[in-house]
Coordinates of C-alpha atoms in Angstrom, one line a residue:
M1 CA 88.0 164.7 82.4
T2 CA 88.5 166.1 85.9
A3 CA 92.0 165.5 87.3
P4 CA 91.9 162.9 90.1
P5 CA 92.5 164.0 93.7
A6 CA 96.0 163.4 95.1
P7 CA 96.5 160.0 96.7
L8 CA 97.0 160.1 100.5
G9 CA 98.4 156.6 101.1
L10 CA 100.9 154.3 99.5
L11 CA 101.2 150.6 100.2
A12 CA 104.7 149.4 99.4
E13 CA 104.7 145.6 99.1
L14 CA 108.4 145.0 99.6
T15 CA 108.3 141.2 99.1
H16 CA 105.9 138.3 98.9
R17 CA 108.2 136.1 101.0
C18 CA 106.7 135.2 104.4
P19 CA 107.3 132.6 107.1
L20 CA 103.6 132.3 107.8
R21 CA 101.1 130.3 105.7
C22 CA 97.9 132.1 106.6
P23 CA 94.9 130.6 104.7
Y24 CA 93.4 134.1 104.2
C25 CA 96.6 135.6 102.7
S26 CA 95.7 138.7 100.6
N27 CA 98.7 138.4 98.3
P28 CA 98.0 137.5 94.7
T29 CA 97.8 133.8 93.8
E30 CA 101.0 134.1 91.8
L31 CA 103.8 135.5 94.0
S32 CA 106.8 137.5 92.9
R33 CA 110.1 135.8 93.5
A34 CA 112.9 137.5 95.4
S35 CA 114.9 138.0 92.2
A36 CA 112.1 140.2 90.8
E37 CA 111.9 142.5 93.8
L38 CA 112.7 146.2 93.5
D39 CA 116.0 147.2 95.1
A40 CA 116.2 149.7 98.0
A41 CA 117.4 152.6 95.7
T42 CA 114.4 152.1 93.4
W43 CA 112.1 152.1 96.4
G44 CA 113.8 155.4 97.5
R45 CA 112.9 157.0 94.1
V46 CA 109.3 155.7 94.4
F47 CA 109.0 157.3 97.9
R48 CA 110.3 160.6 96.6
E49 CA 107.8 160.5 93.7
A50 CA 105.0 159.6 96.1
A51 CA 105.8 162.5 98.4
S52 CA 105.8 164.9 95.4
L53 CA 102.4 163.5 94.4
G54 CA 100.9 164.3 97.7
V55 CA 101.2 161.0 99.6
L56 CA 101.4 161.4 103.4
Q57 CA 101.4 157.9 104.8
L58 CA 103.5 154.9 103.7
H59 CA 102.7 151.4 104.7
L60 CA 105.6 148.9 104.3
S61 CA 104.1 145.5 103.8
G62 CA 104.5 142.1 102.1
G63 CA 104.5 139.2 102.6
E64 CA 106.7 139.8 105.5
P65 CA 108.8 143.0 105.0
A66 CA 111.4 141.9 107.5
A67 CA 112.4 139.1 105.0
R68 CA 114.2 142.0 103.3
R69 CA 117.7 142.3 104.7
D70 CA 117.8 145.9 103.5
L71 CA 114.7 146.9 105.4
A72 CA 116.5 149.6 107.5
E73 CA 117.8 151.2 104.3
I74 CA 114.3 151.2 102.8
V75 CA 113.0 152.8 106.0
A76 CA 115.7 155.5 105.8
H77 CA 114.7 156.3 102.2
A78 CA 111.1 156.8 103.4
A79 CA 112.2 159.1 106.2
A80 CA 114.4 161.1 103.8
A81 CA 111.3 161.5 101.5
G82 CA 109.3 162.9 104.5
L83 CA 106.8 160.1 104.6
Y84 CA 105.2 158.8 107.8
S85 CA 106.1 155.1 107.7
N86 CA 104.1 152.2 109.2
L87 CA 105.7 148.8 109.2
I88 CA 103.0 146.0 108.7
T89 CA 104.7 142.9 110.1
S90 CA 104.1 139.5 111.6
G91 CA 106.9 140.2 114.0
V92 CA 108.5 136.7 113.8
L93 CA 111.6 137.7 111.8
L94 CA 112.5 140.8 113.9
D95 CA 114.5 141.0 117.1
A96 CA 115.3 143.9 119.4
A97 CA 118.5 144.8 117.6
R98 CA 116.8 145.0 114.1
L99 CA 113.9 147.0 115.6
R100 CA 116.3 149.5 117.1
A101 CA 118.0 149.9 113.7
L102 CA 114.6 150.5 112.1
A103 CA 113.7 153.1 114.7
A104 CA 117.1 154.8 114.2
A105 CA 116.5 154.8 110.4
G106 CA 113.3 156.8 111.0
L107 CA 110.4 154.2 111.4
D108 CA 107.3 155.9 112.8
H109 CA 104.9 153.1 113.6
V110 CA 104.5 149.3 113.9
Q111 CA 101.4 147.3 113.0
L112 CA 101.7 143.8 114.3
S113 CA 99.4 141.0 113.0
V114 CA 98.0 138.3 115.3
Q115 CA 96.0 135.3 114.3
D116 CA 94.2 134.7 117.6
A117 CA 94.5 135.4 121.3
E118 CA 94.9 131.7 122.1
E119 CA 98.4 130.4 121.3
A120 CA 97.6 127.0 119.9
S121 CA 94.9 128.4 117.6
A122 CA 97.1 131.3 116.5
D123 CA 99.9 128.9 115.6
R124 CA 97.5 126.6 113.7
I125 CA 96.0 129.5 111.7
G126 CA 99.4 131.0 110.9
G127 CA 100.9 127.7 110.1
L128 CA 104.0 128.4 112.2
S129 CA 104.8 126.6 115.5
G130 CA 105.9 129.1 118.2
G131 CA 104.8 132.1 116.1
H132 CA 102.4 133.5 118.6
A133 CA 105.0 133.5 121.4
R134 CA 107.5 135.3 119.1
K135 CA 104.8 138.0 118.4
L136 CA 104.3 138.7 122.1
R137 CA 108.0 139.1 122.6
F138 CA 108.2 141.4 119.6
A139 CA 105.3 143.6 120.9
A140 CA 107.3 144.1 124.2
E141 CA 110.3 145.1 122.1
V142 CA 108.2 147.6 120.2
R143 CA 107.2 149.3 123.5
E144 CA 110.9 149.3 124.7
A145 CA 111.9 151.0 121.4
G146 CA 109.3 153.7 122.1
L147 CA 107.4 153.1 118.9
P148 CA 103.6 153.3 118.8
L149 CA 101.9 149.9 118.2
T150 CA 98.7 148.9 116.3
L151 CA 97.5 145.3 116.7
N152 CA 95.9 143.9 113.6
A153 CA 93.6 140.9 114.2
V154 CA 92.2 139.3 111.1
V155 CA 89.0 137.6 112.3
H156 CA 86.8 134.9 110.8
R157 CA 84.6 132.0 111.8
Q158 CA 87.4 130.1 113.6
N159 CA 88.6 132.9 116.0
L160 CA 85.7 135.4 116.1
D161 CA 84.3 134.0 119.4
R162 CA 87.6 135.0 121.1
L163 CA 87.2 138.7 120.1
P164 CA 86.9 139.8 123.7
A165 CA 90.3 138.1 124.4
L166 CA 91.8 139.8 121.4
I167 CA 90.7 143.1 122.7
D168 CA 92.2 142.3 126.1
L169 CA 95.4 141.2 124.3
A170 CA 95.7 144.6 122.6
L171 CA 95.5 146.3 126.0
Q172 CA 98.0 143.9 127.6
L173 CA 100.5 144.6 124.7
G174 CA 100.2 148.3 125.1
A175 CA 98.6 148.9 121.6
G176 CA 97.0 152.3 121.0
R177 CA 94.9 150.9 118.2
L178 CA 93.3 147.6 117.3
E179 CA 92.2 146.7 113.8
V180 CA 89.5 144.1 113.9
A181 CA 89.5 143.1 110.2
H182 CA 87.2 140.4 108.9
V183 CA 88.6 138.4 106.1
Q184 CA 87.9 139.8 102.6
Y185 CA 87.3 137.0 100.2
Y186 CA 89.4 137.1 97.1
G187 CA 92.7 135.4 96.2
W188 CA 93.7 132.7 98.7
A189 CA 91.0 133.6 101.1
L190 CA 88.4 132.8 98.5
R191 CA 89.9 129.3 98.3
N192 CA 89.3 128.9 102.1
R193 CA 86.0 130.8 102.3
D194 CA 83.9 127.9 103.5
A195 CA 86.3 127.4 106.5
L196 CA 86.5 131.2 107.3
L197 CA 83.1 132.8 106.7
P198 CA 81.2 133.5 109.9
G199 CA 77.4 133.2 110.2
R200 CA 75.2 136.1 110.9
Q201 CA 74.7 135.3 114.5
Q202 CA 78.4 135.1 115.1
L203 CA 79.0 138.4 113.2
D204 CA 76.2 140.2 115.2
A205 CA 77.8 139.1 118.5
A206 CA 81.2 140.4 117.4
T207 CA 79.7 143.7 116.2
A208 CA 78.1 144.1 119.6
T209 CA 81.4 143.3 121.3
V210 CA 83.2 146.0 119.4
A211 CA 80.5 148.6 120.1
E212 CA 80.7 147.9 123.9
A213 CA 84.5 147.9 123.9
R214 CA 84.6 151.2 122.1
R215 CA 82.3 152.7 124.7
A216 CA 84.2 151.2 127.7
L217 CA 87.7 151.8 126.3
H218 CA 87.2 155.3 124.9
G219 CA 90.5 157.2 125.3
R220 CA 92.5 154.0 126.0
L221 CA 92.2 152.0 122.8
V222 CA 91.0 153.0 119.3
I223 CA 89.2 150.1 117.6
D224 CA 88.8 150.0 113.8
Y225 CA 86.3 147.5 112.5
V226 CA 86.1 146.1 109.0
V227 CA 83.1 143.8 108.4
P228 CA 82.7 141.2 105.7
D229 CA 80.6 142.2 102.7
Y230 CA 78.8 138.8 102.7
H231 CA 76.3 140.0 105.2
A232 CA 75.9 143.5 103.8
H233 CA 73.1 145.2 101.8
R234 CA 75.4 148.0 100.4
P235 CA 79.0 147.7 99.4
K236 CA 81.9 149.5 101.0
A237 CA 83.8 152.2 99.2
C238 CA 86.8 149.9 98.6
M239 CA 90.0 151.8 99.2
G240 CA 88.0 155.0 99.1
G241 CA 87.1 154.4 95.4
W242 CA 89.2 153.0 92.6
G243 CA 92.1 155.4 92.0
R244 CA 90.9 158.1 94.3
S245 CA 92.9 158.1 97.4
F246 CA 95.3 155.1 97.5
L247 CA 97.8 153.3 95.4
A248 CA 100.0 150.2 95.9
V249 CA 103.3 149.1 94.4
S250 CA 103.9 145.4 94.1
P251 CA 107.3 143.8 94.9
A252 CA 108.1 143.7 91.2
G253 CA 107.1 147.3 90.7
K254 CA 103.5 147.2 89.4
V255 CA 101.5 150.2 90.3
L256 CA 98.0 149.2 91.5
P257 CA 94.8 150.9 92.7
C258 CA 94.6 148.3 95.4
H259 CA 96.8 145.5 96.6
A260 CA 94.5 142.8 95.1
A261 CA 94.0 144.4 91.7
E262 CA 96.8 142.4 90.1
S263 CA 94.4 139.4 90.2
L264 CA 92.1 141.1 87.6
P265 CA 92.6 140.0 84.0
G266 CA 92.7 142.4 81.0
F267 CA 94.8 145.1 82.7
D268 CA 98.2 146.4 81.7
F269 CA 99.3 148.0 85.0
P270 CA 102.2 150.5 84.8
N271 CA 105.5 149.6 86.4
V272 CA 107.7 152.0 88.4
R273 CA 110.7 150.7 86.5
D274 CA 109.6 152.6 83.4
T275 CA 106.7 154.9 84.5
S276 CA 106.6 157.6 87.1
L277 CA 104.0 157.4 89.9
A278 CA 102.5 160.6 88.7
E279 CA 101.9 159.2 85.2
A280 CA 100.6 155.9 86.6
W281 CA 98.2 157.8 88.8
S282 CA 96.9 160.4 86.4
G283 CA 97.5 159.0 82.9
S284 CA 97.3 155.3 82.9
E285 CA 94.2 153.5 81.4
A286 CA 94.3 151.0 84.3
F287 CA 93.7 153.6 87.0
G288 CA 91.2 155.5 84.8
R289 CA 89.1 152.5 84.0
F290 CA 87.0 152.4 87.1
R291 CA 87.7 155.8 88.5
G292 CA 84.6 158.0 89.1
T293 CA 81.1 157.0 88.0
D294 CA 81.1 157.0 84.2
W295 CA 82.0 153.3 83.9
M296 CA 79.1 152.1 86.1
P297 CA 76.4 149.8 84.9
E298 CA 72.8 149.8 86.0
P299 CA 71.7 149.8 88.8
C300 CA 74.8 151.7 89.9
R301 CA 74.5 154.4 87.3
G302 CA 72.5 157.3 88.7
C303 CA 72.2 155.7 92.1
E304 CA 72.2 158.2 95.0
R305 CA 75.1 156.2 96.6
A306 CA 77.3 156.2 93.4
E307 CA 79.6 158.8 94.9
V308 CA 79.5 157.2 98.4
D309 CA 80.6 153.6 97.7
W310 CA 82.0 154.3 94.2
G311 CA 80.7 150.9 93.0
G312 CA 82.2 148.8 95.8
C313 CA 85.0 146.3 95.2
R314 CA 86.1 145.5 91.7
C315 CA 88.1 142.4 92.9
Q316 CA 85.1 141.1 94.7
A317 CA 82.9 141.7 91.7
F318 CA 85.3 139.7 89.5
A319 CA 85.8 136.9 92.1
L320 CA 82.0 136.3 92.3
T321 CA 80.7 137.1 88.8
G322 CA 83.7 136.8 86.5
D323 CA 83.3 140.5 85.5
A324 CA 85.2 143.2 87.2
A325 CA 82.8 145.8 85.8
S326 CA 79.7 144.3 87.2
T327 CA 77.8 145.6 90.2
D328 CA 79.4 144.5 93.4
P329 CA 77.3 141.6 94.7
A330 CA 77.4 143.1 98.2
C331 CA 74.7 145.5 97.0
S332 CA 71.2 144.2 97.5
L333 CA 70.3 145.7 94.1
S334 CA 72.9 143.6 92.3
P335 CA 71.5 140.7 90.2
H336 CA 74.2 138.6 91.8
H337 CA 73.4 139.4 95.4
H338 CA 72.0 135.9 96.0
L339 CA 75.6 134.5 95.6
L340 CA 76.5 135.9 99.0
D341 CA 73.5 134.3 100.7
L342 CA 74.4 131.0 99.0
A343 CA 78.0 131.3 100.2
V344 CA 76.9 131.9 103.8
R345 CA 74.7 128.8 103.8
E346 CA 77.4 126.6 102.2
A347 CA 80.0 127.8 104.7
A348 CA 77.8 127.0 107.7
A349 CA 77.7 123.4 106.6
A350 CA 81.4 123.1 105.7
P351 CA 84.3 121.5 107.7
P352 CA 86.8 123.9 109.2
D353 CA 89.8 122.6 107.2
F354 CA 92.3 125.0 105.7
T355 CA 94.3 124.9 102.5
Y356 CA 97.5 126.7 103.6
R357 CA 99.3 129.3 101.6
E358 CA 102.5 128.0 100.1
M359 CA 105.1 130.1 98.2
G360 CA 105.1 127.8 95.2
A361 CA 101.3 127.1 95.0
K362 CA 98.4 128.7 93.4
A363 CA 94.9 129.1 94.7
A364 CA 92.2 127.0 93.0
V365 CA 89.6 129.7 92.5

């Protein structure tokens, strides 16, 4: 079997703890407790192994990574390993002093999440009163610290109409990049799909807004746009293909081909406590199971797009069909494609009520 290409990116999920309760949370339905989290020294070893493996970019995420009191020490380990570090944060647990300490430790970039451009709606979606105001203060502190800023806006049925205002907010906050990321429906987001999934007309309007903003703001703001698969005819190459360019490490040390893969049953994912990243990447059955094209069923097998979308999303296939090896229902050739049309119709008639993410709760999926 051909050796896999070297991974380019590592998502280090430092903790599942978070002060927000977002109803679209992408963390697994069973969260790791603080007592199970890897310590800073172990993360340092993981970062050195990642650099040796070929990783260039490190994303420090959670939960909320600032819930870790040793975050500056973890950032220093990343800098020592020669990795470009991006902190993915809600901003609500960080102040100017901690941010300066992170910058001094070698942090390269900050990615700040926002739930809406409108304060009341943002606080309702995030489940934290005063959260939006804290985020705006934090964005100013990022600029004062001299760090580049990306704004991440997770969009859905209940905030998508304010996309123009979110674009304006990114400009006001001095962001160089805006990620407009539609909710992806697995884990907790699947539990709230009816309250989050936009209709086709709303999606088309948003897509047109992004296209016009890209034209008007070229050279001022880079806009990344991730659309939901529920209105697609072909699946996305999830994470660039299973085990092809990306890996994640959970707070408890599991090595995963994507941050949501822990939700898939029947896998024995390696753990950095007893397995090197190189062995996990190249030698583990879990990473090899859906790598490449040999595993693909019909109609994926032999499809001209097999090495374009790499079979789509395994987590979405499992969430919708109960089989992670089935054709991603986002493909119009899938025998399960009708499930997406059904979900869109059901969401259109559903109330906008959320079930909020709680640390001790499980999603009913």
